[in-house]
Structures are given as structure tokens and as C-alpha cells.
PDB file of C-alpha atoms in Angstrom:
ATOM      1  CA  UNK A 131     252.821  96.319 220.065  1.00  0.00           C
ATOM      2  CA  UNK A 132     253.252  92.656 219.158  1.00  0.00           C
ATOM      3  CA  UNK A 133     254.363  90.107 221.605  1.00  0.00           C
ATOM      4  CA  UNK A 134     255.132  86.493 220.811  1.00  0.00           C
ATOM      5  CA  UNK A 135     254.436  84.359 223.792  1.00  0.00           C
ATOM      6  CA  UNK A 136     256.125  81.107 223.867  1.00  0.00           C
ATOM      7  CA  UNK A 137     254.271  78.472 226.025  1.00  0.00           C
ATOM      8  CA  UNK A 138     255.724  75.135 226.845  1.00  0.00           C
ATOM      9  CA  UNK A 139     252.199  73.900 227.986  1.00  0.00           C
ATOM     10  CA  UNK A 140     253.714  72.772 231.211  1.00  0.00           C
ATOM     11  CA  UNK A 141     254.999  74.115 234.493  1.00  0.00           C
ATOM     12  CA  UNK A 142     256.046  77.469 233.135  1.00  0.00           C
ATOM     13  CA  UNK A 143     252.612  78.209 231.387  1.00  0.00           C
ATOM     14  CA  UNK A 144     250.587  79.645 234.176  1.00  0.00           C
ATOM     15  CA  UNK A 145     253.269  82.260 234.880  1.00  0.00           C
ATOM     16  CA  UNK A 146     253.868  83.097 231.412  1.00  0.00           C
ATOM     17  CA  UNK A 147     250.096  83.342 230.574  1.00  0.00           C
ATOM     18  CA  UNK A 148     249.494  85.818 233.556  1.00  0.00           C
ATOM     19  CA  UNK A 149     252.228  87.872 232.316  1.00  0.00           C
ATOM     20  CA  UNK A 150     251.131  87.937 228.793  1.00  0.00           C
ATOM     21  CA  UNK A 151     247.747  89.095 229.980  1.00  0.00           C
ATOM     22  CA  UNK A 152     249.241  91.822 231.799  1.00  0.00           C
ATOM     23  CA  UNK A 153     251.140  92.995 228.699  1.00  0.00           C
ATOM     24  CA  UNK A 154     248.144  92.783 226.672  1.00  0.00           C
ATOM     25  CA  UNK A 155     245.950  94.812 228.932  1.00  0.00           C
ATOM     26  CA  UNK A 156     248.520  97.461 229.877  1.00  0.00           C
ATOM     27  CA  UNK A 157     250.064  97.950 226.351  1.00  0.00           C
ATOM     28  CA  UNK A 158     247.119  97.014 224.089  1.00  0.00           C
ATOM     29  CA  UNK A 159     249.561  94.426 222.780  1.00  0.00           C
ATOM     30  CA  UNK A 160     248.611  91.801 220.250  1.00  0.00           C
ATOM     31  CA  UNK A 161     249.619  88.373 221.366  1.00  0.00           C
ATOM     32  CA  UNK A 162     250.706  85.418 219.392  1.00  0.00           C
ATOM     33  CA  UNK A 163     250.618  82.337 221.674  1.00  0.00           C
ATOM     34  CA  UNK A 164     253.029  79.826 220.295  1.00  0.00           C
ATOM     35  CA  UNK A 165     253.683  76.300 221.280  1.00  0.00           C
ATOM     36  CA  UNK A 166     256.500  74.264 219.584  1.00  0.00           C
ATOM     37  CA  UNK A 167     255.935  70.570 219.550  1.00  0.00           C
ATOM     38  CA  UNK A 168     258.426  67.993 219.032  1.00  0.00           C
ATOM     39  CA  UNK A 169     259.351  67.273 215.491  1.00  0.00           C
ATOM     40  CA  UNK A 170     257.633  64.223 213.763  1.00  0.00           C
ATOM     41  CA  UNK A 171     260.096  61.350 214.306  1.00  0.00           C
ATOM     42  CA  UNK A 172     259.099  60.004 210.719  1.00  0.00           C
ATOM     43  CA  UNK A 173     260.139  63.342 209.327  1.00  0.00           C
ATOM     44  CA  UNK A 174     263.514  63.613 210.912  1.00  0.00           C
ATOM     45  CA  UNK A 175     264.544  60.163 209.798  1.00  0.00           C
ATOM     46  CA  UNK A 176     263.718  57.747 212.415  1.00  0.00           C
ATOM     47  CA  UNK A 177     261.819  55.458 210.180  1.00  0.00           C
ATOM     48  CA  UNK A 178     258.207  54.104 210.300  1.00  0.00           C
ATOM     49  CA  UNK A 179     256.469  53.897 213.547  1.00  0.00           C
ATOM     50  CA  UNK A 180     253.951  51.445 214.651  1.00  0.00           C
ATOM     51  CA  UNK A 181     250.351  52.658 214.457  1.00  0.00           C
ATOM     52  CA  UNK A 182     249.919  53.112 218.212  1.00  0.00           C
ATOM     53  CA  UNK A 183     252.919  55.519 218.337  1.00  0.00           C
ATOM     54  CA  UNK A 184     251.516  57.416 215.429  1.00  0.00           C
ATOM     55  CA  UNK A 185     248.088  57.694 217.269  1.00  0.00           C
ATOM     56  CA  UNK A 186     249.676  58.640 220.326  1.00  0.00           C
ATOM     57  CA  UNK A 187     251.548  61.494 218.733  1.00  0.00           C
ATOM     58  CA  UNK A 188     248.498  62.688 216.971  1.00  0.00           C
ATOM     59  CA  UNK A 189     246.619  62.708 220.231  1.00  0.00           C
ATOM     60  CA  UNK A 190     249.333  64.720 221.976  1.00  0.00           C
ATOM     61  CA  UNK A 191     249.348  67.160 218.989  1.00  0.00           C
ATOM     62  CA  UNK A 192     245.673  67.477 219.193  1.00  0.00           C
ATOM     63  CA  UNK A 193     245.594  68.152 222.910  1.00  0.00           C
ATOM     64  CA  UNK A 194     248.404  70.820 222.701  1.00  0.00           C
ATOM     65  CA  UNK A 195     246.475  72.485 219.953  1.00  0.00           C
ATOM     66  CA  UNK A 196     243.282  72.395 222.133  1.00  0.00           C
ATOM     67  CA  UNK A 197     245.105  73.853 225.148  1.00  0.00           C
ATOM     68  CA  UNK A 198     246.688  76.583 223.180  1.00  0.00           C
ATOM     69  CA  UNK A 199     243.299  77.710 221.435  1.00  0.00           C
ATOM     70  CA  UNK A 200     241.759  77.523 224.727  1.00  0.00           C
ATOM     71  CA  UNK A 201     244.108  79.882 226.289  1.00  0.00           C
ATOM     72  CA  UNK A 202     243.738  82.301 223.367  1.00  0.00           C
ATOM     73  CA  UNK A 203     239.847  82.192 223.608  1.00  0.00           C
ATOM     74  CA  UNK A 204     240.173  83.031 227.355  1.00  0.00           C
ATOM     75  CA  UNK A 205     242.205  86.140 226.377  1.00  0.00           C
ATOM     76  CA  UNK A 206     239.747  87.036 223.527  1.00  0.00           C
ATOM     77  CA  UNK A 207     236.942  86.879 226.085  1.00  0.00           C
ATOM     78  CA  UNK A 208     238.544  89.626 227.904  1.00  0.00           C
ATOM     79  CA  UNK A 209     238.627  91.709 224.547  1.00  0.00           C
ATOM     80  CA  UNK A 210     242.424  91.200 224.185  1.00  0.00           C
ATOM     81  CA  UNK A 211     243.728  90.491 220.867  1.00  0.00           C
ATOM     82  CA  UNK A 212     245.194  87.057 220.837  1.00  0.00           C
ATOM     83  CA  UNK A 213     245.884  84.153 218.365  1.00  0.00           C
ATOM     84  CA  UNK A 214     247.419  80.614 218.746  1.00  0.00           C
ATOM     85  CA  UNK A 215     249.762  78.805 216.732  1.00  0.00           C
ATOM     86  CA  UNK A 216     251.322  75.387 217.054  1.00  0.00           C
ATOM     87  CA  UNK A 217     254.325  74.238 215.149  1.00  0.00           C
ATOM     88  CA  UNK A 218     256.642  71.406 215.168  1.00  0.00           C
ATOM     89  CA  UNK A 219     260.448  71.676 215.047  1.00  0.00           C
ATOM     90  CA  UNK A 220     263.505  72.803 217.181  1.00  0.00           C
ATOM     91  CA  UNK A 221     262.046  75.099 219.952  1.00  0.00           C
ATOM     92  CA  UNK A 222     264.558  78.073 219.802  1.00  0.00           C
ATOM     93  CA  UNK A 223     264.643  78.060 215.950  1.00  0.00           C
ATOM     94  CA  UNK A 224     260.841  77.950 215.854  1.00  0.00           C
ATOM     95  CA  UNK A 225     260.359  80.760 218.301  1.00  0.00           C
ATOM     96  CA  UNK A 226     262.889  82.886 216.376  1.00  0.00           C
ATOM     97  CA  UNK A 227     261.287  82.223 212.949  1.00  0.00           C
ATOM     98  CA  UNK A 228     257.694  82.729 214.195  1.00  0.00           C
ATOM     99  CA  UNK A 229     258.686  85.946 215.977  1.00  0.00           C
ATOM    100  CA  UNK A 230     260.102  87.235 212.676  1.00  0.00           C
ATOM    101  CA  UNK A 231     257.075  86.191 210.789  1.00  0.00           C
ATOM    102  CA  UNK A 232     254.783  87.716 213.293  1.00  0.00           C
ATOM    103  CA  UNK A 233     257.032  91.127 213.330  1.00  0.00           C
ATOM    104  CA  UNK A 234     257.001  90.735 217.181  1.00  0.00           C
ATOM    105  CA  UNK A 235     258.270  93.604 219.148  1.00  0.00           C
ATOM    106  CA  UNK A 236     259.164  91.364 221.929  1.00  0.00           C
ATOM    107  CA  UNK A 237     259.217  87.705 222.956  1.00  0.00           C
ATOM    108  CA  UNK A 238     257.868  86.402 226.334  1.00  0.00           C
ATOM    109  CA  UNK A 239     258.801  83.184 227.543  1.00  0.00           C
ATOM    110  CA  UNK A 240     259.302  80.921 230.674  1.00  0.00           C
ATOM    111  CA  UNK A 241     262.282  79.769 232.294  1.00  0.00           C
ATOM    112  CA  UNK A 242     262.809  76.906 234.932  1.00  0.00           C
ATOM    113  CA  UNK A 243     263.689  77.318 238.616  1.00  0.00           C
ATOM    114  CA  UNK A 244     266.417  74.919 239.949  1.00  0.00           C
ATOM    115  CA  UNK A 245     267.878  74.349 243.393  1.00  0.00           C
ATOM    116  CA  UNK A 246     266.851  75.267 246.832  1.00  0.00           C
ATOM    117  CA  UNK A 247     266.807  78.819 246.458  1.00  0.00           C
ATOM    118  CA  UNK A 248     265.037  78.561 243.266  1.00  0.00           C
ATOM    119  CA  UNK A 249     267.435  80.842 241.309  1.00  0.00           C
ATOM    120  CA  UNK A 250     266.198  81.375 237.738  1.00  0.00           C
ATOM    121  CA  UNK A 251     267.897  78.858 235.668  1.00  0.00           C
ATOM    122  CA  UNK A 252     268.206  79.755 231.848  1.00  0.00           C
ATOM    123  CA  UNK A 253     268.260  76.802 229.767  1.00  0.00           C
ATOM    124  CA  UNK A 254     269.518  76.024 226.360  1.00  0.00           C
ATOM    125  CA  UNK A 255     266.348  77.268 224.598  1.00  0.00           C
ATOM    126  CA  UNK A 256     266.165  80.627 226.387  1.00  0.00           C
ATOM    127  CA  UNK A 257     269.865  81.195 226.011  1.00  0.00           C
ATOM    128  CA  UNK A 258     269.542  80.612 222.257  1.00  0.00           C
ATOM    129  CA  UNK A 259     266.688  82.961 222.050  1.00  0.00           C
ATOM    130  CA  UNK A 260     268.109  85.673 224.039  1.00  0.00           C
ATOM    131  CA  UNK A 261     271.370  85.491 222.101  1.00  0.00           C
ATOM    132  CA  UNK A 262     269.782  85.610 218.570  1.00  0.00           C
ATOM    133  CA  UNK A 263     266.291  87.255 218.880  1.00  0.00           C
ATOM    134  CA  UNK A 264     267.362  90.833 217.957  1.00  0.00           C
ATOM    135  CA  UNK A 265     264.540  91.993 220.064  1.00  0.00           C
ATOM    136  CA  UNK A 266     263.643  92.208 223.828  1.00  0.00           C
ATOM    137  CA  UNK A 267     263.209  88.892 225.332  1.00  0.00           C
ATOM    138  CA  UNK A 268     261.233  88.702 228.614  1.00  0.00           C
ATOM    139  CA  UNK A 269     261.843  85.570 230.837  1.00  0.00           C
ATOM    140  CA  UNK A 270     259.286  84.637 233.310  1.00  0.00           C
ATOM    141  CA  UNK A 271     260.192  82.184 236.158  1.00  0.00           C
ATOM    142  CA  UNK A 272     257.683  79.770 237.223  1.00  0.00           C
ATOM    143  CA  UNK A 273     255.586  80.593 240.296  1.00  0.00           C
ATOM    144  CA  UNK A 274     254.308  78.194 242.731  1.00  0.00           C
ATOM    145  CA  UNK A 275     251.477  80.170 243.609  1.00  0.00           C
ATOM    146  CA  UNK A 276     248.206  80.594 241.072  1.00  0.00           C
TER     147      UNK A 276
END
């Protein structure tokens, strides 16, 4: 089984990562950890940026790549099959494209909790992926406990 694991490298990452580890162990699943970074503003037509902005964007991408690879290494240390991929672009489109490229059997991704009762809130990205994936999508709400 192949599972694409979409990680935002933010609040939902710990819960999604724990769930991904469980899937990998129980089903001998091959995991592709995916993070979709913001598109390069120069590429999408916002014009030349200052050198400081360019360096800040490069630093953020480098840190994201390192975080993602560290998560894959952690899984591989447990003898689990995991690789990391960082791409830039529109998040839902990139998740769907990479799920197709990877021939994923399922997509695992986080959601956000809102409100005092913390009901799962399905945002635009999750809604688009659910609607267009053509394969099972497992949504993982963030958990406050480690």
C-alpha cells in the first residue's frame, strides 16, 4: 500500500505524523511525506524582490526541506519505508498531482479544529482534495496532546 502524507509542517503535523507511522507499521505502507510550500512570488508574476526577501524565502524553503527529511529519517530508523518531497505551488493541486505521480492508494492529511467544542473544520484545501482525489482521503484533526 502507498500512502501520500500531506504535512503542513505546522500545528497538524504531529497528529498526522503519528497516524502515518501507525499506517506504515500496521499495513506495511510505503509513505511519501509531502510538504507544499508557497509558490515563488517571482515565478507567479509579482516582480523582482529585494535580496533580503529572496534570502528569507530560500531560508524558509531550506528549513522546510530539513524538517521534512528529518521526519522521513525518523520513520526509516524504525525500518519503515518513507521518503520526503517538497514542492511549491497551489496546495490542493500539488497534493493531487503528487498522489497521482506516486500512485498513492490513499492520502493522509490534517484538518484544523475551530470553535469551543473543537469540531473538525474542513478547510478549502481538504475540501478540494476530498472532492477530486479519486481515492480514499483520511483527515486527521490536530490533537493537543503529544
